[in-house]
């Protein structure tokens, strides 16, 4: 049973699954990197689902969009850090190859959700614009 609305979102659910996969990579890092690269990677991947959830708690569509943009940026940061881990021979390139479609999938889910909020925002703006125009036109008639 879902307690909060964000728990129903595919972007949230899939970002959590991705975080579990990334945590497995963190566990494989050399001990001297777990507190540097591992810590940074942990923070960035946790930030993805956390920002999706936080954005859903906001009333304003602009704020929801903003938090999705932060989630997307954090996901790219984690992706970059895993690439670095491969470059440093801490992570096998096959792991990166296996994770790429999962990162891409989460990115698409976040972008789709963001676009849906942007459409709602545009529709809300268009609904309010005609009223403002008709008021200014009626004021001109009274002048």
Coordinates of N, CA and C in Angstrom, one line a residue:
X1 N 0.8 -1.2 0.0 CA 0.0 0.0 0.0 C 0.9 1.2 0.0
X2 N 0.5 2.2 -0.9 CA 1.3 3.4 -0.9 C 0.7 4.5 0.0
X3 N 1.6 5.1 0.8 CA 1.1 6.1 1.7 C 1.1 7.5 1.1
X4 N 2.0 7.7 0.2 CA 2.2 9.0 -0.5 C 2.1 8.8 -2.0
X5 N 1.6 9.9 -2.7 CA 1.3 9.8 -4.1 C 2.6 9.6 -4.9
X6 N 3.8 10.1 -4.5 CA 5.0 9.9 -5.3 C 5.4 8.4 -5.4
X7 N 4.9 7.6 -4.4 CA 5.3 6.2 -4.4 C 4.7 5.4 -5.6
X8 N 3.6 6.0 -6.2 CA 3.0 5.4 -7.4 C 3.7 5.7 -8.7
X9 N 4.6 6.7 -8.7 CA 5.3 7.2 -9.9 C 6.4 6.2 -10.3
X10 N 6.3 5.8 -11.6 CA 7.3 4.9 -12.2 C 8.7 5.5 -12.0
X11 N 8.9 6.8 -12.2 CA 10.2 7.5 -12.0 C 10.7 7.3 -10.6
X12 N 9.9 7.4 -9.6 CA 10.3 7.1 -8.3 C 10.7 5.7 -8.0
X13 N 9.8 4.8 -8.4 CA 10.1 3.3 -8.2 C 11.4 2.9 -8.9
X14 N 11.5 3.3 -10.2 CA 12.7 2.9 -11.0 C 14.0 3.5 -10.5
X15 N 13.9 4.7 -10.0 CA 15.1 5.4 -9.4 C 15.6 4.7 -8.2
X16 N 14.6 4.1 -7.4 CA 15.0 3.4 -6.2 C 15.7 2.1 -6.6
X17 N 15.2 1.4 -7.7 CA 15.8 0.2 -8.2 C 17.2 0.5 -8.7
X18 N 17.4 1.6 -9.4 CA 18.7 2.0 -9.9 C 19.6 2.2 -8.7
X19 N 19.1 2.9 -7.7 CA 20.0 3.1 -6.5 C 20.5 1.8 -5.9
X20 N 19.7 0.8 -5.9 CA 20.1 -0.5 -5.3 C 21.3 -1.0 -6.2
X21 N 21.2 -0.9 -7.5 CA 22.2 -1.4 -8.4 C 23.5 -0.6 -8.2
X22 N 23.4 0.7 -8.0 CA 24.6 1.6 -7.8 C 25.2 1.2 -6.4
X23 N 24.4 1.0 -5.4 CA 25.0 0.6 -4.1 C 25.8 -0.7 -4.2
X24 N 25.4 -1.6 -5.1 CA 26.2 -2.8 -5.3 C 27.6 -2.4 -5.9
X25 N 27.7 -1.4 -6.8 CA 28.9 -1.0 -7.3 C 29.8 -0.3 -6.2
X26 N 29.1 0.5 -5.4 CA 29.8 1.1 -4.3 C 30.5 0.1 -3.3
X27 N 29.8 -1.0 -3.1 CA 30.3 -2.0 -2.2 C 31.6 -2.7 -2.8
X28 N 31.7 -2.6 -4.1 CA 32.8 -3.2 -4.8 C 34.0 -2.3 -4.9
X29 N 33.8 -1.1 -4.6 CA 35.0 -0.1 -4.6 C 36.0 -0.5 -3.6
X30 N 37.3 -0.2 -3.9 CA 38.4 -0.4 -2.9 C 38.0 0.4 -1.7
X31 N 38.5 -0.1 -0.6 CA 38.1 0.5 0.7 C 38.6 1.9 0.8
X32 N 39.7 2.3 0.2 CA 40.2 3.7 0.3 C 39.3 4.6 -0.6
X33 N 38.5 4.1 -1.5 CA 37.6 4.9 -2.3 C 36.2 5.0 -1.8
X34 N 35.8 4.2 -0.8 CA 34.4 4.1 -0.3 C 34.1 5.4 0.4
X35 N 35.0 6.1 0.9 CA 34.7 7.4 1.6 C 34.9 8.6 0.7
X36 N 35.4 8.5 -0.4 CA 35.6 9.6 -1.4 C 34.6 9.4 -2.5
X37 N 35.0 8.6 -3.5 CA 34.1 8.4 -4.7 C 32.8 7.7 -4.2
X38 N 32.9 6.7 -3.4 CA 31.8 6.0 -2.9 C 30.8 6.9 -2.2
X39 N 31.2 7.8 -1.3 CA 30.4 8.7 -0.6 C 29.7 9.7 -1.6
X40 N 30.4 10.2 -2.5 CA 29.8 11.1 -3.5 C 28.8 10.4 -4.4
X41 N 29.1 9.2 -4.8 CA 28.2 8.4 -5.6 C 26.9 8.1 -4.8
X42 N 27.1 7.7 -3.6 CA 26.0 7.4 -2.7 C 25.0 8.6 -2.6
X43 N 25.6 9.8 -2.4 CA 24.8 11.0 -2.2 C 24.1 11.4 -3.5
X44 N 24.7 11.2 -4.6 CA 24.1 11.6 -5.9 C 23.0 10.7 -6.3
X45 N 23.2 9.4 -6.1 CA 22.1 8.4 -6.5 C 20.9 8.5 -5.5
X46 N 21.2 8.7 -4.2 CA 20.1 8.9 -3.3 C 19.3 10.1 -3.6
X47 N 19.9 11.1 -4.1 CA 19.3 12.4 -4.4 C 18.2 12.3 -5.5
X48 N 18.3 11.3 -6.4 CA 17.4 11.1 -7.5 C 16.0 10.9 -7.0
X49 N 15.8 9.8 -6.3 CA 14.5 9.4 -5.7 C 14.0 10.5 -4.7
X50 N 15.0 11.0 -3.9 CA 14.6 11.9 -2.9 C 14.0 13.2 -3.4
X51 N 14.6 13.7 -4.6 CA 14.1 14.9 -5.2 C 12.8 14.7 -5.9
X52 N 12.6 13.5 -6.4 CA 11.3 13.2 -7.0 C 10.2 13.2 -6.0
X53 N 10.5 12.6 -4.8 CA 9.6 12.6 -3.7 C 9.3 14.1 -3.2
X54 N 10.4 14.8 -3.0 CA 10.3 16.1 -2.5 C 9.5 17.0 -3.4
X55 N 9.7 16.9 -4.7 CA 9.0 17.7 -5.7 C 7.5 17.4 -5.7
X56 N 7.1 16.1 -5.4 CA 5.7 15.8 -5.4 C 5.0 16.4 -4.1
X57 N 5.8 16.8 -3.2 CA 5.3 17.4 -2.0 C 5.0 18.9 -2.1
X58 N 5.4 19.4 -3.2 CA 5.3 20.9 -3.5 C 3.9 21.1 -4.2
X59 N 3.3 22.2 -3.9 CA 2.1 22.6 -4.5 C 2.3 23.2 -5.9
X60 N 3.3 24.0 -6.0 CA 3.5 24.8 -7.3 C 4.1 23.8 -8.3
X61 N 3.6 24.0 -9.5 CA 4.1 23.2 -10.7 C 5.5 23.6 -11.0
X62 N 5.8 24.8 -10.8 CA 7.2 25.3 -11.1 C 8.2 24.6 -10.1
X63 N 7.8 24.4 -8.9 CA 8.6 23.8 -7.9 C 8.8 22.3 -8.2
X64 N 7.6 21.7 -8.6 CA 7.7 20.2 -9.0 C 8.7 20.0 -10.1
X65 N 8.6 20.9 -11.1 CA 9.6 20.9 -12.2 C 11.0 21.1 -11.8
X66 N 11.2 22.0 -10.9 CA 12.5 22.3 -10.4 C 13.1 21.1 -9.7
X67 N 12.4 20.4 -8.9 CA 12.9 19.2 -8.2 C 13.2 18.1 -9.1
X68 N 12.4 18.0 -10.2 CA 12.6 16.9 -11.2 C 13.9 17.2 -11.9
X69 N 14.2 18.5 -12.2 CA 15.4 18.9 -12.8 C 16.6 18.6 -11.9
X70 N 16.5 18.8 -10.6 CA 17.6 18.4 -9.7 C 17.8 16.9 -9.7
X71 N 16.7 16.1 -9.7 CA 16.8 14.7 -9.7 C 17.5 14.2 -11.0
X72 N 17.2 14.8 -12.1 CA 17.8 14.5 -13.4 C 19.3 14.8 -13.3
X73 N 19.7 15.9 -12.8 CA 21.1 16.3 -12.6 C 21.8 15.4 -11.7
X74 N 21.2 15.0 -10.6 CA 21.8 14.0 -9.7 C 22.1 12.7 -10.4
X75 N 21.1 12.3 -11.2 CA 21.3 11.0 -11.9 C 22.4 11.1 -12.9
X76 N 22.6 12.2 -13.6 CA 23.7 12.4 -14.5 C 25.0 12.4 -13.7
X77 N 25.0 13.0 -12.6 CA 26.2 13.0 -11.7 C 26.6 11.6 -11.3
X78 N 25.7 10.8 -10.9 CA 26.0 9.4 -10.5 C 26.5 8.6 -11.7
X79 N 25.9 8.8 -12.9 CA 26.3 8.2 -14.1 C 27.8 8.5 -14.4
X80 N 28.1 9.8 -14.3 CA 29.5 10.3 -14.5 C 30.5 9.6 -13.5
X81 N 30.0 9.5 -12.3 CA 30.9 9.0 -11.3 C 31.2 7.5 -11.5
X82 N 30.2 6.8 -12.0 CA 30.4 5.4 -12.3 C 31.3 5.2 -13.5
X83 N 31.2 6.1 -14.5 CA 32.1 6.2 -15.6 C 33.6 6.3 -15.1
X84 N 33.7 7.2 -14.2 CA 35.0 7.5 -13.6 C 35.5 6.2 -12.9
X85 N 34.6 5.5 -12.2 CA 35.0 4.3 -11.5 C 35.5 3.2 -12.5
X86 N 34.9 3.2 -13.7 CA 35.3 2.3 -14.8 C 36.7 2.7 -15.3
X87 N 36.9 4.0 -15.5 CA 38.1 4.6 -16.0 C 39.3 4.3 -15.0
X88 N 39.0 4.2 -13.7 CA 40.0 3.9 -12.7 C 40.2 2.5 -12.4
X89 N 39.5 1.6 -13.2 CA 39.5 0.2 -13.1 C 39.0 -0.3 -11.8
X90 N 38.1 0.4 -11.1 CA 37.4 0.0 -9.9 C 36.2 -0.8 -10.3
X91 N 35.6 -0.5 -11.4 CA 34.3 -1.2 -11.8 C 34.6 -1.8 -13.2
X92 N 34.1 -3.0 -13.4 CA 34.2 -3.6 -14.7 C 33.4 -2.9 -15.7
X93 N 33.9 -2.7 -16.9 CA 33.1 -2.0 -18.0 C 31.8 -2.6 -18.3
X94 N 31.7 -4.0 -18.1 CA 30.4 -4.7 -18.3 C 29.3 -4.2 -17.4
X95 N 29.7 -3.8 -16.2 CA 28.7 -3.3 -15.2 C 28.1 -2.0 -15.7
X96 N 29.0 -1.2 -16.3 CA 28.5 0.1 -16.9 C 27.6 -0.2 -18.1
X97 N 28.0 -1.1 -18.9 CA 27.1 -1.5 -20.0 C 25.8 -2.0 -19.6
X98 N 25.7 -2.7 -18.5 CA 24.5 -3.3 -18.0 C 23.6 -2.1 -17.4
X99 N 24.3 -1.1 -16.8 CA 23.5 -0.1 -16.2 C 23.0 1.0 -17.1
X100 N 23.7 1.2 -18.2 CA 23.3 2.3 -19.2 C 21.9 2.3 -19.5
X101 N 21.2 1.2 -19.9 CA 19.8 1.2 -20.3 C 18.9 1.6 -19.1
X102 N 19.4 1.2 -17.9 CA 18.6 1.5 -16.7 C 18.7 3.0 -16.4
X103 N 19.8 3.6 -16.6 CA 20.0 5.1 -16.4 C 19.1 5.8 -17.5
X104 N 19.2 5.3 -18.7 CA 18.4 5.9 -19.8 C 16.9 5.8 -19.5
X105 N 16.5 4.7 -19.0 CA 15.1 4.5 -18.7 C 14.6 5.5 -17.6
X106 N 15.4 5.6 -16.5 CA 15.0 6.5 -15.5 C 15.0 8.0 -16.0
X107 N 16.0 8.3 -16.8 CA 16.1 9.6 -17.4 C 14.8 9.9 -18.2
X108 N 14.4 9.0 -19.0 CA 13.2 9.2 -19.8 C 11.9 9.3 -18.9
X109 N 11.9 8.6 -17.9 CA 10.7 8.7 -16.9 C 10.7 10.1 -16.3
X110 N 11.9 10.5 -15.8 CA 11.9 11.8 -15.2 C 11.6 12.9 -16.2
X111 N 12.1 12.8 -17.4 CA 11.8 13.8 -18.5 C 10.3 13.8 -18.8
X112 N 9.7 12.6 -18.9 CA 8.3 12.6 -19.3 C 7.4 13.2 -18.2
X113 N 7.8 12.9 -16.9 CA 7.1 13.5 -15.8 C 7.2 15.1 -15.8
X114 N 8.4 15.5 -16.1 CA 8.7 16.9 -16.2 C 7.9 17.6 -17.3
X115 N 7.9 16.9 -18.4 CA 7.1 17.5 -19.6 C 5.6 17.6 -19.3
X116 N 5.1 16.5 -18.6 CA 3.7 16.6 -18.2 C 3.4 17.7 -17.3
X117 N 4.3 18.0 -16.4 CA 4.1 19.2 -15.5 C 4.2 20.5 -16.2
X118 N 5.1 20.5 -17.2 CA 5.3 21.7 -18.0 C 4.0 22.0 -18.9
X119 N 3.4 21.0 -19.4 CA 2.2 21.1 -20.2 C 1.1 21.7 -19.3
X120 N 1.0 21.1 -18.1 CA 0.0 21.6 -17.1 C 0.2 23.0 -16.8
X121 N 1.5 23.4 -16.6 CA 1.8 24.8 -16.3 C 1.4 25.7 -17.4
X122 N 1.8 25.3 -18.6 CA 1.4 26.1 -19.8 C -0.1 26.3 -20.0
X123 N -0.8 25.2 -19.7 CA -2.3 25.2 -19.8 C -2.9 26.2 -18.7
X124 N -2.3 26.1 -17.6 CA -2.7 27.0 -16.5 C -2.5 28.5 -16.9
X125 N -1.3 28.7 -17.5 CA -0.9 30.1 -17.9 C -1.8 30.6 -19.0
X126 N -2.2 29.7 -19.9 CA -3.1 30.1 -21.0 C -4.5 30.4 -20.5
X127 N -4.9 29.7 -19.5 CA -6.3 29.9 -19.0 C -6.3 31.2 -18.3
X128 N -5.3 31.6 -17.6 CA -5.3 32.9 -16.9 C -5.0 34.1 -17.8
X129 N -4.4 33.9 -18.9 CA -4.0 35.0 -19.8 C -5.3 35.6 -20.5
X130 N -6.2 34.9 -21.0 CA -7.4 35.5 -21.6 C -8.2 36.4 -20.6
X131 N -8.3 36.0 -19.4 CA -9.0 36.8 -18.4 C -8.3 38.1 -18.2
X132 N -7.0 38.1 -18.2 CA -6.3 39.3 -18.0 C -6.4 40.2 -19.2
X133 N -6.4 39.6 -20.4 CA -6.6 40.4 -21.6 C -8.0 41.0 -21.7
X134 N -9.0 40.3 -21.3 CA -10.3 40.8 -21.4 C -10.5 41.9 -20.4
X135 N -9.9 41.8 -19.2 CA -10.0 42.9 -18.2 C -9.4 44.1 -18.7
X136 N -8.2 44.0 -19.4 CA -7.5 45.2 -19.8 C -8.3 45.8 -21.0
X137 N -8.9 45.0 -21.8 CA -9.7 45.5 -22.9 C -11.0 46.2 -22.4
X138 N -11.6 45.7 -21.4 CA -12.8 46.3 -20.8 C -12.4 47.7 -20.1
X139 N -11.2 47.7 -19.6 CA -10.7 49.0 -19.0 C -10.5 50.0 -20.0
X140 N -10.0 49.6 -21.2 CA -9.8 50.6 -22.3 C -11.1 51.2 -22.8
X141 N -12.2 50.3 -22.8 CA -13.5 50.8 -23.2 C -14.1 51.8 -22.2
X142 N -13.7 51.7 -21.0 CA -14.2 52.6 -19.9 C -13.5 53.9 -19.9
X143 N -12.3 54.0 -20.5 CA -11.5 55.2 -20.5 C -12.0 56.3 -21.3

